[in-house]
PDB file of C-alpha atoms in Angstrom:
ATOM      1  CA  UNK N  26     -13.043  54.454  51.090  1.00 48.00           C
ATOM      2  CA  UNK N  27     -10.662  53.533  54.396  1.00 50.00           C
ATOM      3  CA  UNK N  28      -8.784  51.764  51.694  1.00 55.00           C
ATOM      4  CA  UNK N  29      -7.542  55.127  50.461  1.00 58.00           C
ATOM      5  CA  UNK N  30      -5.360  55.263  53.620  1.00 59.00           C
ATOM      6  CA  UNK N  31      -3.203  52.908  51.450  1.00 64.00           C
ATOM      7  CA  UNK N  32      -2.397  55.121  48.561  1.00 64.00           C
ATOM      8  CA  UNK N  33       0.111  57.904  49.502  1.00 68.00           C
ATOM      9  CA  UNK N  34      -0.525  60.333  46.410  1.00 79.00           C
ATOM     10  CA  UNK N  35      -2.991  61.574  44.614  1.00 77.00           C
ATOM     11  CA  UNK N  36      -2.883  60.325  41.495  1.00 77.00           C
ATOM     12  CA  UNK N  37      -2.933  56.950  43.312  1.00 80.00           C
ATOM     13  CA  UNK N  38      -6.370  58.283  44.957  1.00 81.00           C
ATOM     14  CA  UNK N  39      -7.578  59.563  41.958  1.00 85.00           C
ATOM     15  CA  UNK N  40      -7.566  56.520  40.062  1.00 83.00           C
ATOM     16  CA  UNK N  41      -8.901  54.439  42.948  1.00 85.00           C
ATOM     17  CA  UNK N  42     -11.718  56.815  43.180  1.00 87.00           C
ATOM     18  CA  UNK N  43     -12.177  56.379  39.260  1.00 89.00           C
ATOM     19  CA  UNK N  44     -11.998  52.182  40.066  1.00 90.00           C
ATOM     20  CA  UNK N  45     -15.031  52.037  42.348  1.00 92.00           C
ATOM     21  CA  UNK N  46     -16.690  54.499  40.021  1.00 93.00           C
ATOM     22  CA  UNK N  47     -16.763  52.917  37.131  1.00 94.00           C
ATOM     23  CA  UNK N  48     -17.212  49.121  39.012  1.00 93.00           C
ATOM     24  CA  UNK N  49     -20.510  50.859  40.540  1.00 93.00           C
ATOM     25  CA  UNK N  50     -21.791  52.105  37.155  1.00 93.00           C
ATOM     26  CA  UNK N  51     -21.004  48.363  35.657  1.00 93.00           C
ATOM     27  CA  UNK N  52     -23.062  46.779  38.496  1.00 90.00           C
ATOM     28  CA  UNK N  53     -25.715  49.542  38.019  1.00 89.00           C
ATOM     29  CA  UNK N  54     -25.797  48.372  34.050  1.00 89.00           C
ATOM     30  CA  UNK N  55     -26.140  45.124  34.985  1.00 86.00           C
ATOM     31  CA  UNK N  56     -28.556  45.363  37.694  1.00 85.00           C
ATOM     32  CA  UNK N  57     -30.504  48.456  36.902  1.00 85.00           C
ATOM     33  CA  UNK N  58     -32.650  46.700  33.646  1.00 82.00           C
ATOM     34  CA  UNK N  59     -33.754  43.426  36.381  1.00 80.00           C
ATOM     35  CA  UNK N  60     -34.662  46.043  39.095  1.00 83.00           C
ATOM     36  CA  UNK N  61     -36.721  48.302  36.613  1.00 84.00           C
ATOM     37  CA  UNK N  62     -39.475  45.866  35.776  1.00 84.00           C
ATOM     38  CA  UNK N  63     -40.164  44.784  39.281  1.00 87.00           C
ATOM     39  CA  UNK N  64     -42.202  47.645  40.668  1.00 87.00           C
ATOM     40  CA  UNK N  65     -43.960  47.779  37.020  1.00 85.00           C
ATOM     41  CA  UNK N  66     -45.267  44.351  37.923  1.00 86.00           C
ATOM     42  CA  UNK N  67     -47.329  45.976  41.234  1.00 88.00           C
ATOM     43  CA  UNK N  68     -48.884  48.971  38.980  1.00 85.00           C
ATOM     44  CA  UNK N  69     -52.495  49.211  38.702  1.00 83.00           C
ATOM     45  CA  UNK N  70     -52.065  50.963  35.226  1.00 81.00           C
ATOM     46  CA  UNK N  71     -52.611  48.088  31.959  1.00 79.00           C
ATOM     47  CA  UNK N  72     -49.808  50.279  30.393  1.00 79.00           C
ATOM     48  CA  UNK N  73     -45.891  49.659  30.967  1.00 77.00           C
ATOM     49  CA  UNK N  74     -44.806  52.955  31.679  1.00 76.00           C
ATOM     50  CA  UNK N  75     -43.791  55.540  34.661  1.00 79.00           C
ATOM     51  CA  UNK N  76     -44.519  57.441  36.829  1.00 82.00           C
ATOM     52  CA  UNK N  77     -47.035  54.695  38.091  1.00 81.00           C
ATOM     53  CA  UNK N  78     -50.376  55.420  39.231  1.00 83.00           C
ATOM     54  CA  UNK N  79     -50.953  53.352  42.117  1.00 83.00           C
ATOM     55  CA  UNK N  80     -49.720  50.031  43.327  1.00 86.00           C
ATOM     56  CA  UNK N  81     -52.018  46.730  42.814  1.00 86.00           C
ATOM     57  CA  UNK N  82     -51.863  43.124  42.864  1.00 88.00           C
ATOM     58  CA  UNK N  83     -53.773  42.716  39.522  1.00 86.00           C
ATOM     59  CA  UNK N  84     -51.147  41.136  37.775  1.00 88.00           C
ATOM     60  CA  UNK N  85     -50.251  38.580  39.982  1.00 89.00           C
ATOM     61  CA  UNK N  86     -54.033  37.642  40.385  1.00 89.00           C
ATOM     62  CA  UNK N  87     -53.844  37.215  36.802  1.00 87.00           C
ATOM     63  CA  UNK N  88     -50.526  35.375  36.725  1.00 87.00           C
ATOM     64  CA  UNK N  89     -51.470  32.990  39.428  1.00 88.00           C
ATOM     65  CA  UNK N  90     -55.269  32.000  38.391  1.00 88.00           C
ATOM     66  CA  UNK N  91     -54.677  32.497  34.652  1.00 86.00           C
ATOM     67  CA  UNK N  92     -55.347  28.996  33.067  1.00 88.00           C
ATOM     68  CA  UNK N  93     -52.402  29.863  30.128  1.00 87.00           C
ATOM     69  CA  UNK N  94     -49.753  30.855  32.918  1.00 88.00           C
ATOM     70  CA  UNK N  95     -50.432  28.165  34.957  1.00 90.00           C
ATOM     71  CA  UNK N  96     -49.711  25.667  32.095  1.00 90.00           C
ATOM     72  CA  UNK N  97     -46.887  27.396  31.052  1.00 89.00           C
ATOM     73  CA  UNK N  98     -44.989  27.067  34.676  1.00 90.00           C
ATOM     74  CA  UNK N  99     -46.206  23.319  34.997  1.00 92.00           C
ATOM     75  CA  UNK N 100     -44.381  22.621  31.541  1.00 92.00           C
ATOM     76  CA  UNK N 101     -41.707  24.913  32.910  1.00 91.00           C
ATOM     77  CA  UNK N 102     -41.096  22.943  35.566  1.00 91.00           C
ATOM     78  CA  UNK N 103     -41.332  19.520  34.025  1.00 93.00           C
ATOM     79  CA  UNK N 104     -38.903  20.523  31.336  1.00 93.00           C
ATOM     80  CA  UNK N 105     -36.235  22.251  33.639  1.00 92.00           C
ATOM     81  CA  UNK N 106     -36.425  19.272  35.925  1.00 93.00           C
ATOM     82  CA  UNK N 107     -35.965  16.525  33.580  1.00 95.00           C
ATOM     83  CA  UNK N 108     -33.450  18.741  31.908  1.00 95.00           C
ATOM     84  CA  UNK N 109     -31.455  19.268  35.070  1.00 93.00           C
ATOM     85  CA  UNK N 110     -31.694  15.512  35.649  1.00 94.00           C
ATOM     86  CA  UNK N 111     -30.341  14.601  32.445  1.00 95.00           C
ATOM     87  CA  UNK N 112     -27.662  17.246  31.779  1.00 94.00           C
ATOM     88  CA  UNK N 113     -26.291  17.042  35.045  1.00 93.00           C
ATOM     89  CA  UNK N 114     -25.926  12.788  34.554  1.00 93.00           C
ATOM     90  CA  UNK N 115     -24.608  13.115  31.404  1.00 94.00           C
ATOM     91  CA  UNK N 116     -22.443  16.474  32.375  1.00 92.00           C
ATOM     92  CA  UNK N 117     -20.868  14.921  35.464  1.00 91.00           C
ATOM     93  CA  UNK N 118     -19.937  11.383  33.578  1.00 91.00           C
ATOM     94  CA  UNK N 119     -18.335  13.428  30.840  1.00 91.00           C
ATOM     95  CA  UNK N 120     -16.503  15.454  33.605  1.00 90.00           C
ATOM     96  CA  UNK N 121     -15.308  12.606  35.713  1.00 88.00           C
ATOM     97  CA  UNK N 122     -14.195  10.719  31.953  1.00 88.00           C
ATOM     98  CA  UNK N 123     -12.573  13.941  30.572  1.00 88.00           C
ATOM     99  CA  UNK N 124     -10.560  13.967  34.163  1.00 84.00           C
ATOM    100  CA  UNK N 125      -8.850  11.170  32.861  1.00 82.00           C
ATOM    101  CA  UNK N 126      -5.238  11.803  32.516  1.00 79.00           C
ATOM    102  CA  UNK N 127      -5.277   8.615  30.100  1.00 80.00           C
ATOM    103  CA  UNK N 128      -7.832   9.543  27.833  1.00 80.00           C
ATOM    104  CA  UNK N 129      -6.968   9.679  23.888  1.00 83.00           C
ATOM    105  CA  UNK N 130      -7.554  13.021  22.469  1.00 83.00           C
ATOM    106  CA  UNK N 131      -8.322  14.657  26.102  1.00 81.00           C
ATOM    107  CA  UNK N 132      -8.425  18.433  24.333  1.00 83.00           C
ATOM    108  CA  UNK N 133     -10.215  17.366  21.027  1.00 85.00           C
ATOM    109  CA  UNK N 134     -13.147  16.147  23.034  1.00 85.00           C
ATOM    110  CA  UNK N 135     -13.165  18.985  25.812  1.00 83.00           C
ATOM    111  CA  UNK N 136     -13.799  21.507  22.972  1.00 84.00           C
ATOM    112  CA  UNK N 137     -16.384  18.953  21.564  1.00 83.00           C
ATOM    113  CA  UNK N 138     -18.227  19.364  24.490  1.00 83.00           C
ATOM    114  CA  UNK N 139     -18.362  22.919  25.076  1.00 81.00           C
ATOM    115  CA  UNK N 140     -19.028  23.758  21.753  1.00 81.00           C
ATOM    116  CA  UNK N 141     -22.310  24.843  22.266  1.00 80.00           C
ATOM    117  CA  UNK N 142     -21.533  27.516  24.167  1.00 82.00           C
ATOM    118  CA  UNK N 143     -19.851  29.153  21.285  1.00 84.00           C
ATOM    119  CA  UNK N 144     -21.919  28.141  18.844  1.00 86.00           C
ATOM    120  CA  UNK N 145     -24.932  31.119  18.107  1.00 87.00           C
ATOM    121  CA  UNK N 146     -28.203  29.551  19.310  1.00 87.00           C
ATOM    122  CA  UNK N 147     -30.442  30.542  16.586  1.00 89.00           C
ATOM    123  CA  UNK N 148     -27.788  27.945  14.344  1.00 90.00           C
ATOM    124  CA  UNK N 149     -28.216  25.261  17.387  1.00 89.00           C
ATOM    125  CA  UNK N 150     -31.986  25.418  17.072  1.00 90.00           C
ATOM    126  CA  UNK N 151     -32.661  25.353  13.271  1.00 92.00           C
ATOM    127  CA  UNK N 152     -29.979  22.529  12.901  1.00 91.00           C
ATOM    128  CA  UNK N 153     -31.678  21.035  16.282  1.00 91.00           C
ATOM    129  CA  UNK N 154     -35.357  21.190  14.216  1.00 92.00           C
ATOM    130  CA  UNK N 155     -34.066  19.512  10.885  1.00 92.00           C
ATOM    131  CA  UNK N 156     -32.416  17.398  12.915  1.00 92.00           C
ATOM    132  CA  UNK N 157     -35.541  16.312  15.168  1.00 91.00           C
ATOM    133  CA  UNK N 158     -38.273  16.839  12.472  1.00 91.00           C
ATOM    134  CA  UNK N 159     -37.869  13.366  10.315  1.00 91.00           C
ATOM    135  CA  UNK N 160     -37.702  11.907  14.372  1.00 91.00           C
ATOM    136  CA  UNK N 161     -40.638  12.994  14.957  1.00 90.00           C
ATOM    137  CA  UNK N 162     -39.512  15.026  18.064  1.00 90.00           C
ATOM    138  CA  UNK N 163     -40.489  18.786  17.294  1.00 88.00           C
ATOM    139  CA  UNK N 164     -43.735  19.220  18.803  1.00 87.00           C
ATOM    140  CA  UNK N 165     -43.120  16.959  21.949  1.00 91.00           C
ATOM    141  CA  UNK N 166     -41.683  17.397  25.005  1.00 92.00           C
ATOM    142  CA  UNK N 167     -39.091  14.791  24.957  1.00 93.00           C
ATOM    143  CA  UNK N 168     -37.699  16.823  21.802  1.00 92.00           C
ATOM    144  CA  UNK N 169     -37.353  19.979  23.827  1.00 93.00           C
ATOM    145  CA  UNK N 170     -36.238  18.386  26.925  1.00 94.00           C
ATOM    146  CA  UNK N 171     -33.417  16.599  24.462  1.00 94.00           C
ATOM    147  CA  UNK N 172     -32.296  19.801  23.096  1.00 93.00           C
ATOM    148  CA  UNK N 173     -32.337  21.609  26.608  1.00 93.00           C
ATOM    149  CA  UNK N 174     -29.978  19.141  27.844  1.00 93.00           C
ATOM    150  CA  UNK N 175     -27.949  18.924  24.603  1.00 92.00           C
ATOM    151  CA  UNK N 176     -27.494  23.132  25.888  1.00 91.00           C
ATOM    152  CA  UNK N 177     -27.118  22.786  29.480  1.00 92.00           C
ATOM    153  CA  UNK N 178     -24.493  20.020  29.330  1.00 92.00           C
ATOM    154  CA  UNK N 179     -21.856  22.321  28.610  1.00 92.00           C
ATOM    155  CA  UNK N 180     -22.307  23.725  31.792  1.00 90.00           C
ATOM    156  CA  UNK N 181     -22.487  20.877  33.864  1.00 91.00           C
ATOM    157  CA  UNK N 182     -19.187  19.629  32.433  1.00 91.00           C
ATOM    158  CA  UNK N 183     -17.299  23.418  33.410  1.00 88.00           C
ATOM    159  CA  UNK N 184     -18.501  23.240  37.282  1.00 85.00           C
ATOM    160  CA  UNK N 185     -18.120  19.850  37.699  1.00 87.00           C
ATOM    161  CA  UNK N 186     -15.270  20.040  36.077  1.00 86.00           C
ATOM    162  CA  UNK N 187     -13.458  22.290  38.377  1.00 82.00           C
ATOM    163  CA  UNK N 188     -14.469  20.464  41.468  1.00 81.00           C
ATOM    164  CA  UNK N 189     -13.409  17.437  39.832  1.00 82.00           C
ATOM    165  CA  UNK N 190      -9.666  18.767  39.376  1.00 78.00           C
ATOM    166  CA  UNK N 191      -9.272  18.764  43.150  1.00 72.00           C
ATOM    167  CA  UNK N 192     -10.080  15.165  43.582  1.00 76.00           C
ATOM    168  CA  UNK N 193      -7.315  12.845  44.732  1.00 76.00           C
ATOM    169  CA  UNK N 194      -7.153  10.071  42.818  1.00 78.00           C
ATOM    170  CA  UNK N 195      -5.718   7.688  45.231  1.00 81.00           C
ATOM    171  CA  UNK N 196      -8.922   7.791  46.899  1.00 82.00           C
ATOM    172  CA  UNK N 197     -10.528   6.369  44.221  1.00 81.00           C
ATOM    173  CA  UNK N 198      -7.469   3.787  43.629  1.00 82.00           C
ATOM    174  CA  UNK N 199      -7.920   2.964  46.834  1.00 85.00           C
ATOM    175  CA  UNK N 200     -11.232   1.953  46.851  1.00 83.00           C
ATOM    176  CA  UNK N 201     -11.006   0.084  43.406  1.00 83.00           C
ATOM    177  CA  UNK N 202      -8.350  -2.008  44.878  1.00 83.00           C
ATOM    178  CA  UNK N 203     -10.460  -3.136  47.625  1.00 84.00           C
ATOM    179  CA  UNK N 204     -12.984  -4.830  45.363  1.00 82.00           C
ATOM    180  CA  UNK N 205     -15.473  -1.922  45.432  1.00 83.00           C
ATOM    181  CA  UNK N 206     -17.809  -1.855  41.736  1.00 85.00           C
ATOM    182  CA  UNK N 207     -17.063   1.360  40.416  1.00 84.00           C
ATOM    183  CA  UNK N 208     -20.397   2.786  40.711  1.00 85.00           C
ATOM    184  CA  UNK N 209     -19.711   2.156  44.892  1.00 88.00           C
ATOM    185  CA  UNK N 210     -16.734   3.889  44.521  1.00 86.00           C
ATOM    186  CA  UNK N 211     -18.441   7.053  43.013  1.00 86.00           C
ATOM    187  CA  UNK N 212     -21.677   6.915  45.401  1.00 86.00           C
ATOM    188  CA  UNK N 213     -19.131   6.241  48.493  1.00 85.00           C
ATOM    189  CA  UNK N 214     -15.929   8.149  47.528  1.00 84.00           C
ATOM    190  CA  UNK N 215     -16.581  10.905  44.144  1.00 85.00           C
ATOM    191  CA  UNK N 216     -20.087  12.199  44.637  1.00 85.00           C
ATOM    192  CA  UNK N 217     -19.193  13.268  48.574  1.00 82.00           C
ATOM    193  CA  UNK N 218     -16.484  15.202  47.461  1.00 80.00           C
ATOM    194  CA  UNK N 219     -17.690  16.597  44.069  1.00 82.00           C
ATOM    195  CA  UNK N 220     -21.337  17.346  44.892  1.00 81.00           C
ATOM    196  CA  UNK N 221     -21.208  20.841  45.037  1.00 79.00           C
ATOM    197  CA  UNK N 222     -20.276  21.218  42.225  1.00 81.00           C
ATOM    198  CA  UNK N 223     -22.899  18.755  40.558  1.00 87.00           C
ATOM    199  CA  UNK N 224     -25.099  20.479  42.665  1.00 85.00           C
ATOM    200  CA  UNK N 225     -24.182  24.034  41.106  1.00 83.00           C
ATOM    201  CA  UNK N 226     -24.179  22.423  37.757  1.00 86.00           C
ATOM    202  CA  UNK N 227     -27.891  21.082  38.195  1.00 89.00           C
ATOM    203  CA  UNK N 228     -28.937  24.601  39.039  1.00 85.00           C
ATOM    204  CA  UNK N 229     -27.257  26.044  35.946  1.00 86.00           C
ATOM    205  CA  UNK N 230     -28.940  23.243  33.879  1.00 90.00           C
ATOM    206  CA  UNK N 231     -32.026  23.771  35.309  1.00 88.00           C
ATOM    207  CA  UNK N 232     -31.767  27.937  34.965  1.00 84.00           C
ATOM    208  CA  UNK N 233     -30.607  27.258  31.230  1.00 87.00           C
ATOM    209  CA  UNK N 234     -34.252  25.691  30.359  1.00 88.00           C
ATOM    210  CA  UNK N 235     -35.725  27.870  32.647  1.00 84.00           C
ATOM    211  CA  UNK N 236     -35.004  31.123  30.379  1.00 81.00           C
ATOM    212  CA  UNK N 237     -34.488  28.957  27.117  1.00 87.00           C
ATOM    213  CA  UNK N 238     -37.103  30.524  24.398  1.00 87.00           C
ATOM    214  CA  UNK N 239     -35.220  30.464  21.137  1.00 90.00           C
ATOM    215  CA  UNK N 240     -35.465  26.770  21.056  1.00 90.00           C
ATOM    216  CA  UNK N 241     -39.095  26.582  22.277  1.00 89.00           C
ATOM    217  CA  UNK N 242     -40.228  28.899  19.291  1.00 89.00           C
ATOM    218  CA  UNK N 243     -38.671  26.084  16.465  1.00 89.00           C
ATOM    219  CA  UNK N 244     -39.304  23.291  18.384  1.00 89.00           C
ATOM    220  CA  UNK N 245     -42.360  23.440  20.254  1.00 84.00           C
ATOM    221  CA  UNK N 246     -45.701  23.161  19.686  1.00 83.00           C
ATOM    222  CA  UNK N 247     -49.341  24.416  20.967  1.00 80.00           C
ATOM    223  CA  UNK N 248     -49.191  21.751  24.028  1.00 82.00           C
ATOM    224  CA  UNK N 249     -45.117  23.036  25.031  1.00 82.00           C
ATOM    225  CA  UNK N 250     -46.294  26.427  25.944  1.00 85.00           C
ATOM    226  CA  UNK N 251     -43.392  27.344  28.985  1.00 88.00           C
ATOM    227  CA  UNK N 252     -43.182  30.587  31.004  1.00 87.00           C
ATOM    228  CA  UNK N 253     -40.645  32.251  28.626  1.00 86.00           C
ATOM    229  CA  UNK N 254     -42.341  31.129  25.809  1.00 86.00           C
ATOM    230  CA  UNK N 255     -45.772  32.922  27.092  1.00 85.00           C
ATOM    231  CA  UNK N 256     -43.897  35.992  27.838  1.00 83.00           C
ATOM    232  CA  UNK N 257     -42.683  36.380  24.469  1.00 84.00           C
ATOM    233  CA  UNK N 258     -46.008  35.738  23.090  1.00 81.00           C
ATOM    234  CA  UNK N 259     -46.909  38.664  25.354  1.00 76.00           C
ATOM    235  CA  UNK N 260     -45.106  41.008  24.185  1.00 76.00           C
ATOM    236  CA  UNK N 261     -45.731  39.814  20.284  1.00 73.00           C
ATOM    237  CA  UNK N 262     -49.203  40.118  20.456  1.00 70.00           C
ATOM    238  CA  UNK N 263     -50.467  41.733  23.477  1.00 69.00           C
ATOM    239  CA  UNK N 264     -48.452  44.053  25.439  1.00 74.00           C
ATOM    240  CA  UNK N 265     -49.968  42.869  29.430  1.00 78.00           C
ATOM    241  CA  UNK N 266     -48.278  43.935  32.343  1.00 82.00           C
ATOM    242  CA  UNK N 267     -48.482  40.329  33.302  1.00 86.00           C
ATOM    243  CA  UNK N 268     -45.372  39.384  31.577  1.00 86.00           C
ATOM    244  CA  UNK N 269     -43.625  41.821  34.582  1.00 87.00           C
ATOM    245  CA  UNK N 270     -44.724  39.631  36.763  1.00 88.00           C
ATOM    246  CA  UNK N 271     -44.212  36.360  35.622  1.00 87.00           C
ATOM    247  CA  UNK N 272     -40.449  38.316  35.417  1.00 87.00           C
ATOM    248  CA  UNK N 273     -40.557  39.279  38.656  1.00 89.00           C
ATOM    249  CA  UNK N 274     -41.354  35.402  40.046  1.00 89.00           C
ATOM    250  CA  UNK N 275     -38.477  34.328  37.776  1.00 85.00           C
ATOM    251  CA  UNK N 276     -36.051  36.807  39.049  1.00 86.00           C
ATOM    252  CA  UNK N 277     -36.994  35.733  43.048  1.00 88.00           C
ATOM    253  CA  UNK N 278     -36.988  32.052  41.749  1.00 84.00           C
ATOM    254  CA  UNK N 279     -33.510  32.672  40.471  1.00 80.00           C
ATOM    255  CA  UNK N 280     -31.910  34.628  43.428  1.00 85.00           C
ATOM    256  CA  UNK N 281     -33.261  32.030  46.023  1.00 84.00           C
ATOM    257  CA  UNK N 282     -32.101  29.526  44.344  1.00 77.00           C
ATOM    258  CA  UNK N 283     -28.524  31.144  43.508  1.00 78.00           C
ATOM    259  CA  UNK N 284     -28.523  31.698  47.410  1.00 83.00           C
ATOM    260  CA  UNK N 285     -29.032  27.966  48.160  1.00 75.00           C
ATOM    261  CA  UNK N 286     -26.381  26.773  46.215  1.00 73.00           C
ATOM    262  CA  UNK N 287     -23.889  29.605  47.965  1.00 77.00           C
ATOM    263  CA  UNK N 288     -25.065  28.629  50.955  1.00 77.00           C
ATOM    264  CA  UNK N 289     -24.325  25.344  50.440  1.00 68.00           C
ATOM    265  CA  UNK N 290     -20.958  25.709  48.622  1.00 69.00           C
ATOM    266  CA  UNK N 291     -19.691  27.554  52.258  1.00 74.00           C
ATOM    267  CA  UNK N 292     -21.208  24.866  54.423  1.00 67.00           C
ATOM    268  CA  UNK N 293     -19.314  22.320  52.543  1.00 63.00           C
ATOM    269  CA  UNK N 294     -16.470  24.594  52.802  1.00 68.00           C
ATOM    270  CA  UNK N 295     -16.372  25.170  56.223  1.00 68.00           C
ATOM    271  CA  UNK N 296     -16.685  21.145  56.910  1.00 60.00           C
ATOM    272  CA  UNK N 297     -13.709  20.292  54.739  1.00 61.00           C
ATOM    273  CA  UNK N 298     -11.661  23.061  56.912  1.00 67.00           C
ATOM    274  CA  UNK N 299     -13.372  21.464  60.135  1.00 62.00           C
ATOM    275  CA  UNK N 300     -11.774  17.835  59.323  1.00 56.00           C
ATOM    276  CA  UNK N 301      -8.361  19.300  57.948  1.00 60.00           C
ATOM    277  CA  UNK N 302      -8.083  21.078  61.049  1.00 65.00           C
ATOM    278  CA  UNK N 303      -9.358  18.045  63.322  1.00 58.00           C
TER     279      UNK N 303
END
């Protein structure tokens, strides 16, 4: 509140206080639905309600020992990891191509790559189902990974594209003029510069697959049971508090990943500033 000293009139101070209150209200609106589920995961009760009678780790024990949940976690990690690898590779190449000034129909192609972000996911899922069914890709991990990759590529294009926009093309031209192969130029010059955007895109691609459930319901079979699908089934058929333990673990993993990416990006910025001042 020390910033209020910079405002002379009482109207400005009231406006500043109202802005702070609105900001806090919006933050609470975004965070409280995530926080409220965490205490329920430690409840000893078999019902999802407050007040909590006593605290227990029984739902975490069921989450980490149940064959269904362990299988769902394994499937989620496999699908998420392969989705991140594919989406990052394709999205990075697309971002580098879209960054070229001589690319024909550049704006149209940019809209094409981000189109999945604006189309409702249920429409994409129905279209993907009817496209994959004749190809026998429904009920397979391959189909789910390809569908998740299509959903995650736009995020990689955006994050990598923002980093590539600051790339000095003269460095790439210098490497090419010295006879270096395009792949060598990419790994020796381009990637060391844009890797924070690539890493961020990979994390977002993994997170996109991690919490996706609509596509799984359309394309997945009994063997493609992921954590979000297991949670959806738990809400639909039997309301088990194990869902809150799974949700808490997912929240913790997401926070750790984002913290790691933020730390790496700050470290890269410090190194770049140190090199510029050296």
